[in-house]
């Protein structure tokens, strides 16, 4: 089969016309956008960081997106001309490709692409046609690190249903067998191969948001945006990494459409969310919300609750899951709104290490009610799925390198 060639002509979006949201940034903004795109991108970036993101005016997100694309355009156009690309030294060419990918991905991650999704996805397709761009050497498998499995003698496990049976979407968690049996990634084990992720992400160049630290509730917690190959090489595949890194609850499927063809939305999920309650969902092509979780052994989701129903599918590795019903909320000591205004009331104050210990003498000092809280627990094995009803508190710890997918709906 003849390989497609990168197109000689890359199409840029038409110049902004009257009525475009970008004019909300001020007079002369469009002229300056085309004359000084880097300056306009930096100006928009400052506005994106001045206020809480939800309060940033859409015009600045649009300006950041358009300036990013205008900056990437001439470089991308040259990279997609074989006669020009062949004259660029290999080291310089690699840097230019990295720069273009960073500009496009930051437009997506920082500003949500703002109506330029089709241009960005088309440009990624053109980049993917550059010979050899998907190559990045990776081990054929993930490390076989296995943490000691917790004893579960004191508590009942979740109920188990075969996925071909009607699911009673009620008030209790249900472990599902067989739901992933027909998923392409289950049949072919593609997600077990780190090289596959490099192949579909332009050699691992695509940028992803990474959580650094034991959990998002820890004082040492931080976040970083980095290339996928850096996350894999330095953290996921490195058994001596000093910091735990987690690609957590990220919509990697919209970034890498090839991943979406590897899974199937469970038939149990309703067709959509309450869009009035979740305005971000309006921009999504397909509901329910789909999120991916990728991390090494030992990653933790601290004890918390969500307003969504959730089907958590364990694709690679295993996780320990502990669940508390909403009736136990008082005994779980929810946090209060922090000084920075972030609402953490859906997360328990109790340290993740104490959650699994659940030893009375360890908790009576500050959390006297916790040891009496009723819970159920399970180890979610590879290929299994778990229905978590909205409102149920859950604590999750990976027991090995782990890849999971969540389907959230209201």
Tab-separated table of C-alpha atoms in Angstrom:
chain	number	residue	atom	x	y	z
A	1	UNK	CA	0.000	0.000	0.000
A	2	UNK	CA	1.409	3.364	-1.025
A	3	UNK	CA	2.111	5.689	1.886
A	4	UNK	CA	0.263	9.010	1.903
A	5	UNK	CA	2.446	12.062	1.599
A	6	UNK	CA	2.244	15.136	3.763
A	7	UNK	CA	0.250	17.772	1.875
A	8	UNK	CA	2.211	20.578	0.279
A	9	UNK	CA	-0.408	23.137	1.368
A	10	UNK	CA	-1.594	23.568	4.949
A	11	UNK	CA	-4.773	25.611	5.240
A	12	UNK	CA	-4.947	28.417	7.823
A	13	UNK	CA	-8.310	29.599	9.126
A	14	UNK	CA	-9.809	32.711	7.461
A	15	UNK	CA	-8.931	36.078	8.964
A	16	UNK	CA	-11.225	36.958	11.863
A	17	UNK	CA	-14.273	38.941	10.791
A	18	UNK	CA	-16.510	41.365	12.680
A	19	UNK	CA	-18.521	39.556	15.335
A	20	UNK	CA	-15.730	37.109	16.193
A	21	UNK	CA	-15.319	36.780	19.961
A	22	UNK	CA	-11.662	37.756	19.618
A	23	UNK	CA	-12.640	41.423	19.174
A	24	UNK	CA	-13.613	41.454	22.828
A	25	UNK	CA	-9.871	41.685	23.582
A	26	UNK	CA	-9.784	45.288	22.329
A	27	UNK	CA	-9.394	47.520	19.274
A	28	UNK	CA	-6.723	46.583	16.767
A	29	UNK	CA	-6.345	43.138	18.228
A	30	UNK	CA	-6.721	41.289	14.905
A	31	UNK	CA	-4.159	43.452	13.099
A	32	UNK	CA	-1.703	42.910	15.930
A	33	UNK	CA	-2.504	39.188	15.930
A	34	UNK	CA	-1.174	38.761	12.402
A	35	UNK	CA	1.724	41.226	12.847
A	36	UNK	CA	2.906	40.099	16.281
A	37	UNK	CA	1.459	36.625	16.958
A	38	UNK	CA	3.984	35.703	19.670
A	39	UNK	CA	3.312	38.943	21.556
A	40	UNK	CA	-0.436	38.343	21.304
A	41	UNK	CA	-0.041	34.755	22.524
A	42	UNK	CA	1.919	35.995	25.549
A	43	UNK	CA	-0.683	38.684	26.216
A	44	UNK	CA	-3.477	36.107	26.145
A	45	UNK	CA	-1.447	33.758	28.352
A	46	UNK	CA	-1.209	36.459	31.041
A	47	UNK	CA	-4.987	36.855	31.010
A	48	UNK	CA	-5.462	33.087	31.261
A	49	UNK	CA	-3.482	33.119	34.521
A	50	UNK	CA	-4.814	36.290	36.154
A	51	UNK	CA	-8.231	34.929	37.187
A	52	UNK	CA	-9.629	31.490	38.043
A	53	UNK	CA	-9.848	29.778	34.669
A	54	UNK	CA	-13.631	29.531	34.742
A	55	UNK	CA	-13.805	33.338	34.984
A	56	UNK	CA	-11.500	34.065	32.023
A	57	UNK	CA	-13.339	35.766	29.157
A	58	UNK	CA	-13.712	33.569	26.079
A	59	UNK	CA	-12.047	36.215	23.888
A	60	UNK	CA	-8.662	35.605	25.559
A	61	UNK	CA	-8.949	31.858	24.999
A	62	UNK	CA	-9.751	32.562	21.354
A	63	UNK	CA	-6.788	34.919	21.070
A	64	UNK	CA	-4.444	32.364	22.617
A	65	UNK	CA	-5.689	29.657	20.247
A	66	UNK	CA	-5.472	31.756	17.094
A	67	UNK	CA	-2.050	33.178	17.981
A	68	UNK	CA	-0.748	29.648	18.619
A	69	UNK	CA	-1.964	28.462	15.231
A	70	UNK	CA	-0.580	31.483	13.396
A	71	UNK	CA	2.806	30.895	15.046
A	72	UNK	CA	2.771	27.206	14.103
A	73	UNK	CA	1.548	27.728	10.533
A	74	UNK	CA	4.746	28.726	8.634
A	75	UNK	CA	6.863	26.087	10.359
A	76	UNK	CA	4.311	23.358	9.756
A	77	UNK	CA	3.991	24.367	6.117
A	78	UNK	CA	7.751	23.942	5.608
A	79	UNK	CA	7.844	20.639	7.495
A	80	UNK	CA	5.187	19.241	5.183
A	81	UNK	CA	7.176	20.068	2.040
A	82	UNK	CA	9.562	17.175	1.500
A	83	UNK	CA	11.983	19.273	-0.581
A	84	UNK	CA	12.223	21.864	2.246
A	85	UNK	CA	12.238	19.294	5.059
A	86	UNK	CA	15.112	17.362	3.482
A	87	UNK	CA	17.331	20.457	3.651
A	88	UNK	CA	16.773	20.951	7.378
A	89	UNK	CA	19.389	19.217	9.605
A	90	UNK	CA	17.832	16.324	11.529
A	91	UNK	CA	18.442	17.865	14.956
A	92	UNK	CA	16.875	21.161	13.913
A	93	UNK	CA	13.967	19.350	12.288
A	94	UNK	CA	13.226	17.477	15.535
A	95	UNK	CA	13.199	20.761	17.465
A	96	UNK	CA	10.855	22.363	14.928
A	97	UNK	CA	8.433	19.424	15.125
A	98	UNK	CA	8.487	19.614	18.931
A	99	UNK	CA	7.791	23.364	18.767
A	100	UNK	CA	4.797	22.929	16.460
A	101	UNK	CA	3.327	20.148	18.597
A	102	UNK	CA	3.759	22.262	21.728
A	103	UNK	CA	1.987	25.236	20.140
A	104	UNK	CA	-0.955	23.115	19.014
A	105	UNK	CA	-1.281	21.105	22.224
A	106	UNK	CA	-1.088	24.169	24.449
A	107	UNK	CA	-3.902	25.715	22.416
A	108	UNK	CA	-5.949	22.624	23.274
A	109	UNK	CA	-4.902	22.228	26.916
A	110	UNK	CA	-4.823	25.899	27.902
A	111	UNK	CA	-7.634	27.336	25.803
A	112	UNK	CA	-9.783	24.396	24.727
A	113	UNK	CA	-9.035	24.990	21.008
A	114	UNK	CA	-11.922	27.513	20.898
A	115	UNK	CA	-13.602	26.467	17.675
A	116	UNK	CA	-10.359	25.566	15.885
A	117	UNK	CA	-10.560	21.841	16.662
A	118	UNK	CA	-10.879	20.802	13.019
A	119	UNK	CA	-7.821	22.810	11.972
A	120	UNK	CA	-5.749	21.411	14.811
A	121	UNK	CA	-6.771	17.805	14.182
A	122	UNK	CA	-6.077	18.194	10.453
A	123	UNK	CA	-2.641	19.635	11.166
A	124	UNK	CA	-1.848	16.716	13.461
A	125	UNK	CA	-2.832	14.338	10.663
A	126	UNK	CA	-0.401	16.131	8.348
A	127	UNK	CA	2.388	15.897	10.912
A	128	UNK	CA	1.714	12.169	11.305
A	129	UNK	CA	2.513	11.677	7.603
A	130	UNK	CA	6.108	12.854	8.031
A	131	UNK	CA	8.232	9.684	7.628
A	132	UNK	CA	9.465	8.257	10.925
A	133	UNK	CA	7.700	10.752	13.164
A	134	UNK	CA	6.019	8.037	15.255
A	135	UNK	CA	9.243	6.246	16.145
A	136	UNK	CA	10.508	6.424	19.707
A	137	UNK	CA	12.213	3.426	21.283
A	138	UNK	CA	10.307	1.956	24.227
A	139	UNK	CA	10.419	-1.388	26.072
A	140	UNK	CA	7.896	-3.888	24.663
A	141	UNK	CA	6.034	-4.156	27.980
A	142	UNK	CA	5.454	-2.254	31.208
A	143	UNK	CA	7.416	-3.134	34.381
A	144	UNK	CA	5.993	-6.093	36.279
A	145	UNK	CA	6.034	-4.303	39.637
A	146	UNK	CA	3.412	-5.795	41.945
A	147	UNK	CA	2.603	-4.237	45.316
A	148	UNK	CA	1.456	-6.368	48.234
A	149	UNK	CA	-2.290	-6.829	48.078
A	150	UNK	CA	-4.263	-5.673	51.112
A	151	UNK	CA	-6.125	-8.172	53.270
A	152	UNK	CA	-9.885	-7.854	52.959
A	153	UNK	CA	-11.086	-10.032	55.813
A	154	UNK	CA	-13.200	-7.479	57.665
A	155	UNK	CA	-15.453	-6.282	54.881
A	156	UNK	CA	-17.772	-7.705	52.251
A	157	UNK	CA	-16.785	-7.424	48.601
A	158	UNK	CA	-18.882	-5.727	45.951
A	159	UNK	CA	-21.624	-7.644	44.151
A	160	UNK	CA	-20.604	-9.183	40.813
A	161	UNK	CA	-22.642	-9.301	37.599
A	162	UNK	CA	-21.880	-10.639	34.158
A	163	UNK	CA	-21.923	-7.748	31.701
A	164	UNK	CA	-24.423	-9.511	29.439
A	165	UNK	CA	-27.029	-9.326	32.220
A	166	UNK	CA	-29.233	-6.273	32.784
A	167	UNK	CA	-27.467	-4.044	35.309
A	168	UNK	CA	-29.538	-2.802	38.244
A	169	UNK	CA	-28.234	0.782	38.280
A	170	UNK	CA	-29.244	1.348	41.841
A	171	UNK	CA	-27.662	2.573	45.039
A	172	UNK	CA	-24.876	0.001	45.379
A	173	UNK	CA	-21.579	-0.611	43.562
A	174	UNK	CA	-21.424	-3.547	41.152
A	175	UNK	CA	-18.330	-5.299	39.800
A	176	UNK	CA	-18.825	-6.195	36.140
A	177	UNK	CA	-17.278	-9.210	34.421
A	178	UNK	CA	-16.895	-9.388	30.640
A	179	UNK	CA	-17.743	-5.782	29.799
A	180	UNK	CA	-14.427	-5.298	27.958
A	181	UNK	CA	-14.379	-8.654	26.152
A	182	UNK	CA	-15.026	-7.146	22.721
A	183	UNK	CA	-12.880	-4.042	23.130
A	184	UNK	CA	-10.121	-3.959	20.475
A	185	UNK	CA	-7.519	-3.117	23.122
A	186	UNK	CA	-8.601	-6.159	25.161
A	187	UNK	CA	-8.496	-8.486	22.170
A	188	UNK	CA	-5.128	-7.247	20.855
A	189	UNK	CA	-3.507	-6.100	24.138
A	190	UNK	CA	-2.391	-2.907	22.386
A	191	UNK	CA	-2.368	-0.896	25.597
A	192	UNK	CA	0.144	-3.322	27.126
A	193	UNK	CA	2.778	-2.048	24.684
A	194	UNK	CA	4.316	1.362	25.563
A	195	UNK	CA	5.443	1.703	21.935
A	196	UNK	CA	1.829	1.815	20.786
A	197	UNK	CA	1.252	5.009	22.754
A	198	UNK	CA	4.345	6.530	21.141
A	199	UNK	CA	3.173	5.561	17.661
A	200	UNK	CA	-0.200	7.316	17.977
A	201	UNK	CA	1.193	10.428	19.709
A	202	UNK	CA	3.756	11.566	17.118
A	203	UNK	CA	6.563	9.662	18.787
A	204	UNK	CA	5.345	10.622	22.257
A	205	UNK	CA	5.591	14.343	21.536
A	206	UNK	CA	1.976	15.103	22.450
A	207	UNK	CA	1.672	17.069	25.691
A	208	UNK	CA	-0.336	15.796	28.660
A	209	UNK	CA	-1.104	17.177	32.148
A	210	UNK	CA	0.630	15.133	34.848
A	211	UNK	CA	-0.056	15.094	38.591
A	212	UNK	CA	3.147	14.881	40.649
A	213	UNK	CA	3.063	13.617	44.219
A	214	UNK	CA	1.338	10.968	46.310
A	215	UNK	CA	-2.162	12.352	45.641
A	216	UNK	CA	-3.909	15.596	44.726
A	217	UNK	CA	-4.749	16.082	48.424
A	218	UNK	CA	-1.093	15.994	49.529
A	219	UNK	CA	0.772	19.201	50.425
A	220	UNK	CA	3.582	18.274	48.039
A	221	UNK	CA	1.171	17.912	45.113
A	222	UNK	CA	1.976	19.778	41.895
A	223	UNK	CA	1.091	19.574	38.222
A	224	UNK	CA	3.188	19.709	35.079
A	225	UNK	CA	2.515	19.605	31.347
A	226	UNK	CA	5.022	17.350	29.609
A	227	UNK	CA	5.450	15.199	26.480
A	228	UNK	CA	3.908	11.756	26.809
A	229	UNK	CA	7.300	10.128	26.166
A	230	UNK	CA	8.839	12.002	29.107
A	231	UNK	CA	6.043	10.779	31.381
A	232	UNK	CA	6.561	7.203	30.193
A	233	UNK	CA	10.390	7.236	30.265
A	234	UNK	CA	11.016	9.121	33.502
A	235	UNK	CA	8.071	7.965	35.599
A	236	UNK	CA	5.923	5.132	34.264
A	237	UNK	CA	8.775	2.881	33.090
A	238	UNK	CA	11.349	4.000	35.644
A	239	UNK	CA	11.204	1.802	38.750
A	240	UNK	CA	13.678	4.129	40.497
A	241	UNK	CA	11.676	7.331	39.995
A	242	UNK	CA	11.650	9.349	43.226
A	243	UNK	CA	8.330	11.062	42.491
A	244	UNK	CA	5.032	9.368	41.685
A	245	UNK	CA	3.495	10.770	38.517
A	246	UNK	CA	-0.082	10.223	37.373
A	247	UNK	CA	-1.912	10.997	34.153
A	248	UNK	CA	-5.244	11.280	35.942
A	249	UNK	CA	-8.825	11.809	34.739
A	250	UNK	CA	-7.667	13.279	31.434
A	251	UNK	CA	-9.621	13.270	28.171
A	252	UNK	CA	-6.784	11.745	26.176
A	253	UNK	CA	-9.347	10.359	23.738
A	254	UNK	CA	-10.051	13.775	22.218
A	255	UNK	CA	-6.298	14.384	21.888
A	256	UNK	CA	-5.549	10.958	20.406
A	257	UNK	CA	-8.603	9.779	18.408
A	258	UNK	CA	-6.912	6.415	17.739
A	259	UNK	CA	-7.401	5.576	21.411
A	260	UNK	CA	-11.144	6.082	21.134
A	261	UNK	CA	-11.389	3.291	18.560
A	262	UNK	CA	-9.765	0.934	21.081
A	263	UNK	CA	-12.702	1.049	23.519
A	264	UNK	CA	-16.485	0.881	23.477
A	265	UNK	CA	-18.939	2.925	25.527
A	266	UNK	CA	-20.788	0.529	27.859
A	267	UNK	CA	-24.425	0.088	26.917
A	268	UNK	CA	-25.325	0.845	30.537
A	269	UNK	CA	-24.322	4.499	30.090
A	270	UNK	CA	-27.145	6.924	29.206
A	271	UNK	CA	-26.741	8.935	26.031
A	272	UNK	CA	-25.937	12.256	27.646
A	273	UNK	CA	-25.312	14.453	30.654
A	274	UNK	CA	-27.280	17.378	32.018
A	275	UNK	CA	-25.540	19.990	29.883
A	276	UNK	CA	-26.939	22.873	31.929
A	277	UNK	CA	-25.049	21.560	34.953
A	278	UNK	CA	-21.926	20.722	32.959
A	279	UNK	CA	-21.265	23.457	30.354
A	280	UNK	CA	-17.858	21.984	29.444
A	281	UNK	CA	-19.669	18.915	28.152
A	282	UNK	CA	-21.292	20.977	25.396
A	283	UNK	CA	-18.031	20.981	23.461
A	284	UNK	CA	-17.620	17.224	23.632
A	285	UNK	CA	-18.382	15.170	20.550
A	286	UNK	CA	-19.617	12.140	22.425
A	287	UNK	CA	-21.178	11.606	25.822
A	288	UNK	CA	-20.786	10.275	28.483
A	289	UNK	CA	-17.549	11.860	29.612
A	290	UNK	CA	-14.567	9.565	29.010
A	291	UNK	CA	-11.410	9.884	31.103
A	292	UNK	CA	-8.183	7.890	31.206
A	293	UNK	CA	-5.922	7.123	34.165
A	294	UNK	CA	-2.315	5.989	33.559
A	295	UNK	CA	0.206	5.550	36.333
A	296	UNK	CA	2.801	3.328	38.017
A	297	UNK	CA	2.192	1.083	41.005
A	298	UNK	CA	1.280	3.101	44.083
A	299	UNK	CA	-0.736	5.922	42.523
A	300	UNK	CA	-3.599	7.006	44.769
A	301	UNK	CA	-6.969	8.657	44.330
A	302	UNK	CA	-7.684	9.891	47.874
A	303	UNK	CA	-10.998	9.191	49.560
A	304	UNK	CA	-13.517	11.378	47.716
A	305	UNK	CA	-16.993	11.443	46.215
A	306	UNK	CA	-18.316	12.529	42.803
A	307	UNK	CA	-21.675	13.774	41.596
A	308	UNK	CA	-21.368	11.510	38.539
A	309	UNK	CA	-22.244	7.863	38.133
A	310	UNK	CA	-19.070	6.088	37.071
A	311	UNK	CA	-18.160	2.849	35.329
A	312	UNK	CA	-14.449	2.337	36.003
A	313	UNK	CA	-12.837	-0.095	33.552
A	314	UNK	CA	-9.485	-1.649	34.474
A	315	UNK	CA	-7.675	-2.198	31.169
A	316	UNK	CA	-4.090	-2.829	32.310
A	317	UNK	CA	-2.972	-3.939	35.782
A	318	UNK	CA	-4.985	-4.028	39.009
A	319	UNK	CA	-6.330	-1.580	41.605
A	320	UNK	CA	-7.558	-1.806	45.167
A	321	UNK	CA	-10.880	0.043	45.620
A	322	UNK	CA	-12.624	0.886	48.894
A	323	UNK	CA	-16.143	2.364	48.850
A	324	UNK	CA	-18.261	4.063	51.523
A	325	UNK	CA	-21.983	4.821	51.059
A	326	UNK	CA	-23.239	8.432	51.278
A	327	UNK	CA	-24.772	7.642	54.685
A	328	UNK	CA	-21.226	7.450	56.135
A	329	UNK	CA	-20.252	10.985	55.047
A	330	UNK	CA	-20.104	12.417	58.573
A	331	UNK	CA	-17.594	9.746	59.611
A	332	UNK	CA	-15.314	10.538	56.643
A	333	UNK	CA	-14.590	14.150	57.629
A	334	UNK	CA	-15.029	16.087	54.359
A	335	UNK	CA	-12.662	18.993	53.828
A	336	UNK	CA	-13.783	22.613	53.769
A	337	UNK	CA	-13.166	25.234	51.098
A	338	UNK	CA	-9.473	26.155	51.124
A	339	UNK	CA	-8.091	29.679	51.488
A	340	UNK	CA	-7.513	29.844	47.733
A	341	UNK	CA	-11.238	29.352	47.162
A	342	UNK	CA	-10.964	25.780	45.830
A	343	UNK	CA	-13.891	23.672	46.997
A	344	UNK	CA	-12.494	20.424	48.412
A	345	UNK	CA	-15.655	19.349	50.232
A	346	UNK	CA	-15.857	16.221	48.056
A	347	UNK	CA	-12.528	14.967	49.499
A	348	UNK	CA	-11.920	13.455	52.936
A	349	UNK	CA	-9.502	15.047	55.400
A	350	UNK	CA	-8.253	11.579	56.338
A	351	UNK	CA	-4.780	10.760	55.042
A	352	UNK	CA	-4.752	8.030	52.369
A	353	UNK	CA	-2.339	5.876	54.399
A	354	UNK	CA	-4.768	5.851	57.330
A	355	UNK	CA	-7.670	4.890	55.069
A	356	UNK	CA	-6.231	1.455	54.350
A	357	UNK	CA	-4.920	0.936	57.867
A	358	UNK	CA	-8.307	1.757	59.413
A	359	UNK	CA	-6.792	1.066	62.831
A	360	UNK	CA	-8.746	2.498	65.759
A	361	UNK	CA	-5.763	3.790	67.711
A	362	UNK	CA	-4.470	5.544	64.598
A	363	UNK	CA	-7.714	7.422	63.956
A	364	UNK	CA	-9.338	8.139	67.306
A	365	UNK	CA	-7.110	11.144	67.938
A	366	UNK	CA	-8.320	13.317	65.080
A	367	UNK	CA	-11.018	11.212	63.414
A	368	UNK	CA	-12.802	9.243	66.140
A	369	UNK	CA	-15.759	8.236	63.951
A	370	UNK	CA	-13.765	6.900	61.012
A	371	UNK	CA	-13.012	3.427	62.358
A	372	UNK	CA	-16.757	2.741	62.694
A	373	UNK	CA	-17.578	3.770	59.100
A	374	UNK	CA	-19.051	0.889	57.079
A	375	UNK	CA	-17.475	0.123	53.724
A	376	UNK	CA	-17.127	-2.454	50.974
A	377	UNK	CA	-13.989	-3.163	48.984
A	378	UNK	CA	-12.627	-5.070	46.041
A	379	UNK	CA	-9.526	-5.613	43.955
A	380	UNK	CA	-10.365	-4.631	40.411
A	381	UNK	CA	-8.466	-7.011	38.179
A	382	UNK	CA	-7.397	-6.464	34.582
A	383	UNK	CA	-10.420	-6.765	32.292
A	384	UNK	CA	-12.935	-6.089	35.082
A	385	UNK	CA	-15.124	-3.020	35.510
A	386	UNK	CA	-16.820	-1.404	38.494
A	387	UNK	CA	-20.021	0.611	38.672
A	388	UNK	CA	-19.711	3.363	41.327
A	389	UNK	CA	-23.017	5.153	42.017
A	390	UNK	CA	-23.000	8.939	42.296
A	391	UNK	CA	-22.385	10.082	45.843
A	392	UNK	CA	-20.427	7.019	46.969
A	393	UNK	CA	-17.058	7.816	48.543
A	394	UNK	CA	-14.170	5.886	47.036
A	395	UNK	CA	-10.465	5.441	47.645
A	396	UNK	CA	-8.340	3.800	44.917
A	397	UNK	CA	-4.705	2.614	44.873
A	398	UNK	CA	-2.949	0.966	41.947
A	399	UNK	CA	-1.195	-2.314	42.710
A	400	UNK	CA	0.854	-2.339	39.502
A	401	UNK	CA	1.361	-0.219	36.406
A	402	UNK	CA	-2.239	0.619	35.653
A	403	UNK	CA	-4.389	1.979	32.849
A	404	UNK	CA	-8.065	2.615	33.556
A	405	UNK	CA	-10.950	4.278	31.753
A	406	UNK	CA	-13.848	6.050	33.463
A	407	UNK	CA	-17.256	6.690	31.911
A	408	UNK	CA	-19.051	9.445	33.857
A	409	UNK	CA	-22.672	10.489	33.521
A	410	UNK	CA	-25.443	12.210	35.471
